[in-house]
Coordinates of C-alpha atoms and ligand atoms in Angstrom, one line a residue:
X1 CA -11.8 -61.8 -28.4
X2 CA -9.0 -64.2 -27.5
X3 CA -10.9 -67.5 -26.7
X4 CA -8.0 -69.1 -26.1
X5 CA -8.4 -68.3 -22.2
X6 CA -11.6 -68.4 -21.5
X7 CA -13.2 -71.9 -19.9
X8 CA -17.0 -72.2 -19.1
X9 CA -18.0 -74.5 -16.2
X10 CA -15.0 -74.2 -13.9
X11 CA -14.9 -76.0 -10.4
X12 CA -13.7 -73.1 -8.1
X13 CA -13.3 -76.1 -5.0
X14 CA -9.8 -76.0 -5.9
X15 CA -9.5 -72.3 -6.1
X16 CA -10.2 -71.6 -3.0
X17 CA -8.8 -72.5 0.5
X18 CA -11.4 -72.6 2.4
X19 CA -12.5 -75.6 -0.2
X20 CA -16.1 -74.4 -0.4
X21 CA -18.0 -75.6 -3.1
X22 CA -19.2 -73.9 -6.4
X23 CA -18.6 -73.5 -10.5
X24 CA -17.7 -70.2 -12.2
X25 CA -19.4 -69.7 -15.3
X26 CA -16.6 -68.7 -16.8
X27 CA -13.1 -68.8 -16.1
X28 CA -10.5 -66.7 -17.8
X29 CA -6.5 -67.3 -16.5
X30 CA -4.7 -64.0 -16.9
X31 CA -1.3 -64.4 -17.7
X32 CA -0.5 -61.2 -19.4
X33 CA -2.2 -58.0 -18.4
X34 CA -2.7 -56.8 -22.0
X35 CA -5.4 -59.0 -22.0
X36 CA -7.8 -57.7 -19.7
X37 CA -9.1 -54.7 -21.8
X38 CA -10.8 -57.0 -24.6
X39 CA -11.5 -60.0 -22.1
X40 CA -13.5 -56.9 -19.6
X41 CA -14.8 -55.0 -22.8
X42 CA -16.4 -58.6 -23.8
X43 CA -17.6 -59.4 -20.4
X44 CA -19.1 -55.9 -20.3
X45 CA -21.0 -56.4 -23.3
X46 CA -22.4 -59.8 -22.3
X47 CA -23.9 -57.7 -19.0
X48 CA -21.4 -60.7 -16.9
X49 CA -20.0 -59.4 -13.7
X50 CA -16.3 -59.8 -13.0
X51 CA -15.0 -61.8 -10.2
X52 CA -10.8 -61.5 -9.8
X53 CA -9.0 -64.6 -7.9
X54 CA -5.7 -64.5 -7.0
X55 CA -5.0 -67.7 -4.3
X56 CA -8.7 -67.9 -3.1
X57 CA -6.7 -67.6 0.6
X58 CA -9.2 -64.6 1.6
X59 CA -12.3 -65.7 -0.2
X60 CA -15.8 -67.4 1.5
X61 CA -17.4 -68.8 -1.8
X62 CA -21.2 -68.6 -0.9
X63 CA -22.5 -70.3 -4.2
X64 CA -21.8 -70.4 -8.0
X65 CA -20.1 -67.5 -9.7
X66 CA -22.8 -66.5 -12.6
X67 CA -20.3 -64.3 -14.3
X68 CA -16.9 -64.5 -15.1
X69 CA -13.3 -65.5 -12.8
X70 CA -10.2 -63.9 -13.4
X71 CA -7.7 -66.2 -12.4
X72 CA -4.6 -64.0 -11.3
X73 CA -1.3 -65.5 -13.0
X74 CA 1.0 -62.5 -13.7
X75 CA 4.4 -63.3 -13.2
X76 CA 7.4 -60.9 -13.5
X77 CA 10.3 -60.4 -11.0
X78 CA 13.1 -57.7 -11.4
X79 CA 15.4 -55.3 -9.3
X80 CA 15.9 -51.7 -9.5
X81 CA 19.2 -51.0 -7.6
X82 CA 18.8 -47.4 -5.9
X83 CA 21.9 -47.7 -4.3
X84 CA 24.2 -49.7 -1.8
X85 CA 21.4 -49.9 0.9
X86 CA 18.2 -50.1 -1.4
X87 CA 16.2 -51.6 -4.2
X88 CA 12.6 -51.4 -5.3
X89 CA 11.3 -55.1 -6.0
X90 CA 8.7 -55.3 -8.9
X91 CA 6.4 -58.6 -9.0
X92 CA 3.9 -60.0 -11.4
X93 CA 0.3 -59.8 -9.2
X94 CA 0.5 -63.6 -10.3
X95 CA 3.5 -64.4 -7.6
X96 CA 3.3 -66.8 -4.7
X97 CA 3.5 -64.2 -2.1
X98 CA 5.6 -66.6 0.5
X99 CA 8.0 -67.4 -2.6
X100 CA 8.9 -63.9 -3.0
X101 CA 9.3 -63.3 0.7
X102 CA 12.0 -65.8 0.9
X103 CA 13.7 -64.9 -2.4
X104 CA 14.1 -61.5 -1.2
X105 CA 15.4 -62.9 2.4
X106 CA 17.5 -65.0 1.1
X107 CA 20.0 -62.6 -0.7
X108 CA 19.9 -60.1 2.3
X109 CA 17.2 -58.0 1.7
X110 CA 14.6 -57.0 3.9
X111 CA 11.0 -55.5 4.8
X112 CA 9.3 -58.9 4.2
X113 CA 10.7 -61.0 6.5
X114 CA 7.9 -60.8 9.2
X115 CA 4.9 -61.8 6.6
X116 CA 6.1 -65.2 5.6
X117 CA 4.2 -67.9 5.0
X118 CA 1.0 -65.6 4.3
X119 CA -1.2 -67.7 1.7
X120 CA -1.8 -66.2 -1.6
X121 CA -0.7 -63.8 -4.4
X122 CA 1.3 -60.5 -4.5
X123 CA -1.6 -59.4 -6.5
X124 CA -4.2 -59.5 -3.2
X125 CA -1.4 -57.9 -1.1
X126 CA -2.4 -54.7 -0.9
X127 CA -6.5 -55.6 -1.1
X128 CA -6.4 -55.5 2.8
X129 CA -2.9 -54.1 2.9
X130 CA -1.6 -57.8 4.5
X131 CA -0.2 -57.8 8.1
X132 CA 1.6 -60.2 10.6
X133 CA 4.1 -60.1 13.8
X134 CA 4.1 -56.2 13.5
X135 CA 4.3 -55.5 10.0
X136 CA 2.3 -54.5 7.1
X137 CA 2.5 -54.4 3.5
X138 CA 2.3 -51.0 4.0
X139 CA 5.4 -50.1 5.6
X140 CA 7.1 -51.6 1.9
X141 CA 4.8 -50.4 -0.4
X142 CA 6.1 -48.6 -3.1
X143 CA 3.6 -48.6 -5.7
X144 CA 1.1 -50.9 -8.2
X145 CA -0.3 -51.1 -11.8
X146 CA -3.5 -51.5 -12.0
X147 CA -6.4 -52.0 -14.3
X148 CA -8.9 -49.1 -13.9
X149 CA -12.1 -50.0 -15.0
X150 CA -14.1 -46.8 -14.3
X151 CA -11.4 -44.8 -16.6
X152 CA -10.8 -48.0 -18.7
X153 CA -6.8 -47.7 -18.7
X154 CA -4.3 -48.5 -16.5
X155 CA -2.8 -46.6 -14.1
X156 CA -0.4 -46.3 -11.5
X157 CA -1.1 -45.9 -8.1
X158 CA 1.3 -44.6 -5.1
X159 CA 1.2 -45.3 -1.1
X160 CA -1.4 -42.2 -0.8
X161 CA -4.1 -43.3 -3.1
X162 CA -4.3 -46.6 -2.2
X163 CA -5.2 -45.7 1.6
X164 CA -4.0 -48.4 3.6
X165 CA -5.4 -49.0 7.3
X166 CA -5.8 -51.8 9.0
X167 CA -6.8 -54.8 6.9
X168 CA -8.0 -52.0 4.5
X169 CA -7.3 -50.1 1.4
X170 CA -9.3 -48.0 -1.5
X171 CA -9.4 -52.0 -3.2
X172 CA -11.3 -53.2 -0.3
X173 CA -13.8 -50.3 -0.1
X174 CA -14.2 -49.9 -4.2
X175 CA -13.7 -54.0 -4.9
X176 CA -15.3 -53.8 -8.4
X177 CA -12.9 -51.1 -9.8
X178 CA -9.1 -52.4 -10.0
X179 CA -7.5 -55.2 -11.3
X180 CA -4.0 -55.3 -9.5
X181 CA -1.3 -56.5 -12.5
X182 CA 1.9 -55.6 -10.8
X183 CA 3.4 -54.1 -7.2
X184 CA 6.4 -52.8 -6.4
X185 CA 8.0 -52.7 -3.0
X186 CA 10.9 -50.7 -1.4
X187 CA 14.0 -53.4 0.3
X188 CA 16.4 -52.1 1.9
X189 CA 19.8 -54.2 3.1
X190 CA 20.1 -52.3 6.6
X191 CA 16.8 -50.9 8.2
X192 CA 16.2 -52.1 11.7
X193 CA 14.1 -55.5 12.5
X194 CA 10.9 -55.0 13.5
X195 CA 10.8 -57.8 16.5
X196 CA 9.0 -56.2 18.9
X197 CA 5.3 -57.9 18.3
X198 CA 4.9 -60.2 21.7
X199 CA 5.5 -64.1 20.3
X200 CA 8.0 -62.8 17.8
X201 CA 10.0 -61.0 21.0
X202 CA 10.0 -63.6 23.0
X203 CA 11.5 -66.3 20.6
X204 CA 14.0 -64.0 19.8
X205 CA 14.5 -63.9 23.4
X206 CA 14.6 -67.4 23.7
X207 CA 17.0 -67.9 21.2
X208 CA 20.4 -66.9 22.0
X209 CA 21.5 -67.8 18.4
X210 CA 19.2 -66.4 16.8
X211 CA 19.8 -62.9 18.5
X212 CA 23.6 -63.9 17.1
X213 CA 23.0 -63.8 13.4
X214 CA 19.8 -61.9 12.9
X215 CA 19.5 -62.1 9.3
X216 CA 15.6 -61.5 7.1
X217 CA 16.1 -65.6 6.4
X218 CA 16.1 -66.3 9.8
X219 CA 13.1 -64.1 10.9
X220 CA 11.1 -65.1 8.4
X221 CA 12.1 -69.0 9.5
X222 CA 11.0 -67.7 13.6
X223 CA 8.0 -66.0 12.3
X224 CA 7.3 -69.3 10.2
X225 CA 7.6 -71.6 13.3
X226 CA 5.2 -69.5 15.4
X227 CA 2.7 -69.4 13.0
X228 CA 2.7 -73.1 12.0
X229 CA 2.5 -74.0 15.4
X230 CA -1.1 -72.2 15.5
X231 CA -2.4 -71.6 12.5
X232 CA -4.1 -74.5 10.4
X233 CA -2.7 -75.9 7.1
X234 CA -5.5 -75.2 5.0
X235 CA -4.4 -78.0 3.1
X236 CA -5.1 -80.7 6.0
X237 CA -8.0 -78.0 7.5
X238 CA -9.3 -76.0 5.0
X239 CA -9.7 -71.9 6.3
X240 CA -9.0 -69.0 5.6
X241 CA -7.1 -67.0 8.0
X242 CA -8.6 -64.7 10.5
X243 CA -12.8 -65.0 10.0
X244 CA -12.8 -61.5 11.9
X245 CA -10.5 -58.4 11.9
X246 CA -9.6 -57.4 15.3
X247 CA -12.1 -54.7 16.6
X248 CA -11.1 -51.5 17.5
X249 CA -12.9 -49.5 20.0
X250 CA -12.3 -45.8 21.5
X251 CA -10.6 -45.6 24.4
X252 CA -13.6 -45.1 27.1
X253 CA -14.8 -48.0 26.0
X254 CA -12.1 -49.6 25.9
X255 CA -11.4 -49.2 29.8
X256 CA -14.4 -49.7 30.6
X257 CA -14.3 -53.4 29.2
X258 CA -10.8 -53.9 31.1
X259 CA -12.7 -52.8 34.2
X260 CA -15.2 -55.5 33.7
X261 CA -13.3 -58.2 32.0
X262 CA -9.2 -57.7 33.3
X263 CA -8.1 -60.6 31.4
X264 CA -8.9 -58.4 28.1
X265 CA -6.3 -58.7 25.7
X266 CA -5.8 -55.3 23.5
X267 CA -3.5 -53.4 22.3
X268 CA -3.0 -49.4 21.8
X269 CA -4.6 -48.1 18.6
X270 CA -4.7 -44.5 16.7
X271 CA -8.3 -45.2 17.1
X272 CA -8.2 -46.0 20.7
X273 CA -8.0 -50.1 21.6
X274 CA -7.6 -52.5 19.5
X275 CA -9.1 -55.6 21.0
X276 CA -8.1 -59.6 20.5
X277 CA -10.6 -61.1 19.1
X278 CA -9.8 -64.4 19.5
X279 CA -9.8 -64.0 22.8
X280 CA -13.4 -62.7 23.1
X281 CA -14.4 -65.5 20.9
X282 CA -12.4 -67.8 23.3
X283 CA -14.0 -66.4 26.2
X284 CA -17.9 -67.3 24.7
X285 CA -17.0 -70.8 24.6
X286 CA -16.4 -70.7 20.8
X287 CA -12.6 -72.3 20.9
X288 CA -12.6 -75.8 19.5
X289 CA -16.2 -76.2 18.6
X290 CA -16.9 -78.4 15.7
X291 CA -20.3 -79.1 14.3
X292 CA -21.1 -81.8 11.1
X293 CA -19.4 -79.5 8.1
X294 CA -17.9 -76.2 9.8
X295 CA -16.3 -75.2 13.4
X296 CA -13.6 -73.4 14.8
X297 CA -9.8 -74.2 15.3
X298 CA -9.0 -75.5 18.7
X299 CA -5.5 -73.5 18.6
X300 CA -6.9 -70.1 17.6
X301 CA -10.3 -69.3 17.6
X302 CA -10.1 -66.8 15.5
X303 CA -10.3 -69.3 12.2
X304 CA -13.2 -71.1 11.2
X305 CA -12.6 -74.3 9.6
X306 CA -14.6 -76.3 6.7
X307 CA -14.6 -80.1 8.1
X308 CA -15.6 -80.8 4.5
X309 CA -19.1 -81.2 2.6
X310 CA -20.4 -78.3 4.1
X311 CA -21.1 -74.5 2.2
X312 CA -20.3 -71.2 2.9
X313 CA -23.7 -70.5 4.0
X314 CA -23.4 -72.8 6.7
X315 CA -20.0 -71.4 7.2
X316 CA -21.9 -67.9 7.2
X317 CA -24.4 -68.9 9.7
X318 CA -21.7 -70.2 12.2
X319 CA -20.1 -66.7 12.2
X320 CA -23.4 -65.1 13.2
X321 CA -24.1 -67.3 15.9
X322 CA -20.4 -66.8 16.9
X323 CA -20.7 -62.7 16.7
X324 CA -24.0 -62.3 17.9
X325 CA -22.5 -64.0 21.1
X326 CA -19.6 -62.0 21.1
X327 CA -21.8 -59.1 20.9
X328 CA -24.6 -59.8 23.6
X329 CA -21.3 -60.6 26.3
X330 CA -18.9 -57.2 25.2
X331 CA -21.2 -54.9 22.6
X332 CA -18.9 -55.3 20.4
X333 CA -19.5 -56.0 17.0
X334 CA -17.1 -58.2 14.8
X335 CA -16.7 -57.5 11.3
X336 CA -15.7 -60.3 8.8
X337 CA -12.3 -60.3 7.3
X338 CA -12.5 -62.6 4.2
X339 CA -14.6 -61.4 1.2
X340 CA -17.6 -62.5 0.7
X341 CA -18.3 -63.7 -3.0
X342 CA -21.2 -65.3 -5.0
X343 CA -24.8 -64.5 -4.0
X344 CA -24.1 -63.2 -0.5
X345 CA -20.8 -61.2 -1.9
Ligands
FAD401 P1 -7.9 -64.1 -2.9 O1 -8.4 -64.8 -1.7 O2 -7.8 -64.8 -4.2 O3 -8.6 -62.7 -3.0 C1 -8.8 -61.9 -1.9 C2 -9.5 -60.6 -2.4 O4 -8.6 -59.9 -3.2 C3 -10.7 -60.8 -3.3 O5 -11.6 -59.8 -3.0 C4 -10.2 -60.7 -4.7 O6 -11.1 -60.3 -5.6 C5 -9.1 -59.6 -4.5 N1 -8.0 -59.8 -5.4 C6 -7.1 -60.8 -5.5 N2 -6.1 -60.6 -6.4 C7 -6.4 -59.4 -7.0 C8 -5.9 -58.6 -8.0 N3 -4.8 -59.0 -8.6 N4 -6.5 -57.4 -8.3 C9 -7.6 -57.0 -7.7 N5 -8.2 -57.7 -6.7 C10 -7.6 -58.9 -6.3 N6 -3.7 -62.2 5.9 C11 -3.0 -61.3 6.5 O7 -3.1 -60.1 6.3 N7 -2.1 -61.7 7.5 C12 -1.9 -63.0 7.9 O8 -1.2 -63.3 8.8 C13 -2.7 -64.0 7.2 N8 -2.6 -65.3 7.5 C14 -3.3 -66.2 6.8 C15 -3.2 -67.6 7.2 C16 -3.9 -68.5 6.6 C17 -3.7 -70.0 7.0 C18 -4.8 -68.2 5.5 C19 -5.6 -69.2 4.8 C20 -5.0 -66.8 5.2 C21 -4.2 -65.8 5.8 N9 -4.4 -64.5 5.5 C22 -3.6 -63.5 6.2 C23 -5.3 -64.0 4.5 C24 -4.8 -64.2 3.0 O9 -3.7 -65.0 3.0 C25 -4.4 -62.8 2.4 O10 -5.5 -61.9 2.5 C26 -3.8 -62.9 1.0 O11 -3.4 -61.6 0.6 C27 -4.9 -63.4 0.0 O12 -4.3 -63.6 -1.2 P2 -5.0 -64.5 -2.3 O13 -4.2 -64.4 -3.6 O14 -5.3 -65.8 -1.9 O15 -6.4 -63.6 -2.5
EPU402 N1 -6.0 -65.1 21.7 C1 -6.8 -65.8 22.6 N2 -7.4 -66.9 22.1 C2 -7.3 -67.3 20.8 C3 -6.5 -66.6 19.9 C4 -5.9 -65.4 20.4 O1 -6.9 -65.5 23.7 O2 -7.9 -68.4 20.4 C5 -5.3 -63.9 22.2 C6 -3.9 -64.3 22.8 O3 -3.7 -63.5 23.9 C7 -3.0 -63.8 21.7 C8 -3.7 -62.6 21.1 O4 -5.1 -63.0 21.2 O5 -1.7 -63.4 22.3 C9 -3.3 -62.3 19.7 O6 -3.3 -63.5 18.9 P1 -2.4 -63.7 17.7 O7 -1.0 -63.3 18.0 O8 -2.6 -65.1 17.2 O9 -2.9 -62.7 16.6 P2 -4.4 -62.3 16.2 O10 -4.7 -60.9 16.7 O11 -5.4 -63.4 16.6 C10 -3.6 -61.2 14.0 C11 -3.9 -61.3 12.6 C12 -3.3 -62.5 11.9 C13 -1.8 -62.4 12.0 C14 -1.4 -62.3 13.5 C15 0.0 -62.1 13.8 C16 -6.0 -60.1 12.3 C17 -7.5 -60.2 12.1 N3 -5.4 -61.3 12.4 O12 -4.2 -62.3 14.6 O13 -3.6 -62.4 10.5 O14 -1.1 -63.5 11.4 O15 -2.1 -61.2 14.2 O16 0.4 -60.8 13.5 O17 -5.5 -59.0 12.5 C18 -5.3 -63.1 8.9 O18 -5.5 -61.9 8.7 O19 -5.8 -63.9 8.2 C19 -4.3 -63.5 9.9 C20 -4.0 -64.7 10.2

């Protein structure tokens, strides 16, 4: 056993951007996939459960972690040219996800121009198959190396086993199984923008220049822009992203709520409508609130926000208040985006 990684007594404050308080037991930095078989065989053998971390950017820590953290620091970067038009990107699970977005726009390529600035590793990517201003990992994905720890080897895993949805994939349903060491996404120098999600069309629209030289830099700078304008630093206001995914509900519902509310903001969905939540969360009086630790942002109220000193319990108990409200005004139940970990997870 290589105790060369392993730390006891860990502060995870740091590890996680929601800065919510609590130690790991034990905390092991991967930086070389070959060393998860001994490092989970040991773990096994001590009866510890596993916890993997890559950026903590889609984490609620609800109390100490009695087991063991697996810090996520894979890196690797390198091309496979298919032809003139397209390349397959391979990436360490350990990458800053934004870094590698703007590497890849930067020397023409596209496909990840419209999830910049999206917190966290490449690694968590595909965990709920990460989506923004119309596009999702998805549409990209090539394929991953993973850690199986049911078969105990690892194993490559293509588009059709992995299942993606919306904010969902076989990782999120089956979190204890995988440890996601590489993924590998398909560029290509000429497939069409995708600009059509509503803020994203109407600053291109705005922006006579920027209809001039479309290029994946210069989306990925627009869609950068919008989503600073809204979205908190979670440096200065520590969050998390969306608290909720937004709900989907089948279409005679759907109209039914457009009959009774007409300012209802949704979208078509395979499933039916895919509602806003922040606008039903808006529309209970949620937008803005703060209380003494926890509250929600005033420009979208579809992130909470730890004001500091508070825990994810109280965190925890704000989202119920804020979905059992949501649910008394529309029936509709919201389901929590982030995963939960420690005691609650
Ligand atoms: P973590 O928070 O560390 O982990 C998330 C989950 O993935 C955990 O269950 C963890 O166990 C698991 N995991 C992590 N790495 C691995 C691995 N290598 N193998 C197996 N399991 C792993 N998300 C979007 O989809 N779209 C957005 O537009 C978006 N905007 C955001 C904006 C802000 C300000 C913030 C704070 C978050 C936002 N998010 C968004 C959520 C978050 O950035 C993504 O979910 C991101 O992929 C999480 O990466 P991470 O490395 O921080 O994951
Ligand atoms: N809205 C309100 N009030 C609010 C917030 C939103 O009325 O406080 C309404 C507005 O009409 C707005 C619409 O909701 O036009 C949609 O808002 P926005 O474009 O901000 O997107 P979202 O649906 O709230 C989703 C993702 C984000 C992603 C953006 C952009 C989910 C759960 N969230 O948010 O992802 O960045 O679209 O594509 O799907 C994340 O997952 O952490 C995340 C930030």
């Amino acid at each position: 056993m290589n105790q060369g990684v392993l730390e006891q007594g860990v502060d995870l404050q740091s590890h996680n951007t929601l800065r919510l308080p609590g130690q790991a037991r034990w905390f092991a930095r991967i930086t070389d996939p070959d060393l998860l078989p001994e490092l989970l065989e040991w773990a096994d053998s001590q009866q510890l459960p596993v916890q993997v971390l890559g950026g903590g950017s889609n984490v609620v820590l609800c109390s100490d972690i009695h087991g063991v953290v697996l810090g996520i620091a894979i890196r690797e970067c390198h091309w496979q040219v298919l032809d003139e038009d397209q390349a397959i990107l391979t990436l360490g699970a350990g990458e800053n996800w934004d870094t590698v977005v703007r590497y890849a726009a930067s020397i023409g390529y596209r496909g990840l121009e419209n999830l910049a600035l999206i917190p966290g590793t490449v690694g968590a990517a595909p965990i709920q198959n990460i989506g923004a201003y119309g596009r999702d990992l998805s549409d990209v994905f090539e394929s991953l190396d993973a850690w199986d720890r049911q078969q105990a080897r690892f194993r490559t895993l293509g588009p059709e086993e992995c299942n993606f949805g919306y904010r969902d994939s076989l990782f999120k349903r089956d979190p204890e199984r995988f440890i996601i060491v590489r993924v590998r996404v398909r560029l290509s120098r000429s497939a069409p923008f995708r600009l059509d999600y509503g803020e994203l069309a109407r600053e291109v629209a705005d922006h006579a220049d920027l209809q001039q030289e479309l290029t994946p830099e210069a989306i990925a700078d627009t869609v950068s822009r919008i989503r600073l304008a809204k979205l908190p630093d979670p440096a200065v206001l520590p969050n998390a992203g969306s608290f909720f995914k937004n709900p989907v509900v089948d279409q005679a519902t759907g109209e039914a709520l457009r009959q009774q509310f007409p300012g209802l903001v949704a979208h078509p969905d395979p499933g039916g409508l895919k509602l806003a939540a922040g606008w039903l969360i808006e529309q209970c009086g949620w937008k803005g609130h703060r209380e003494a630790h926890v509250g929600v942002h005033s420009k979208q109220a579809l992130v909470l926000i730890h004001h500091g000193n508070g825990t994810g319990a109280e965190l925890l108990a704000l989202a119920g208040r804020i979905r059992e409200d949501v649910r008394a005004r529309f029936g509709v139940t919201l389901e929590i985006e982030p995963r939960l970990i420690g005691n609650e997870g």
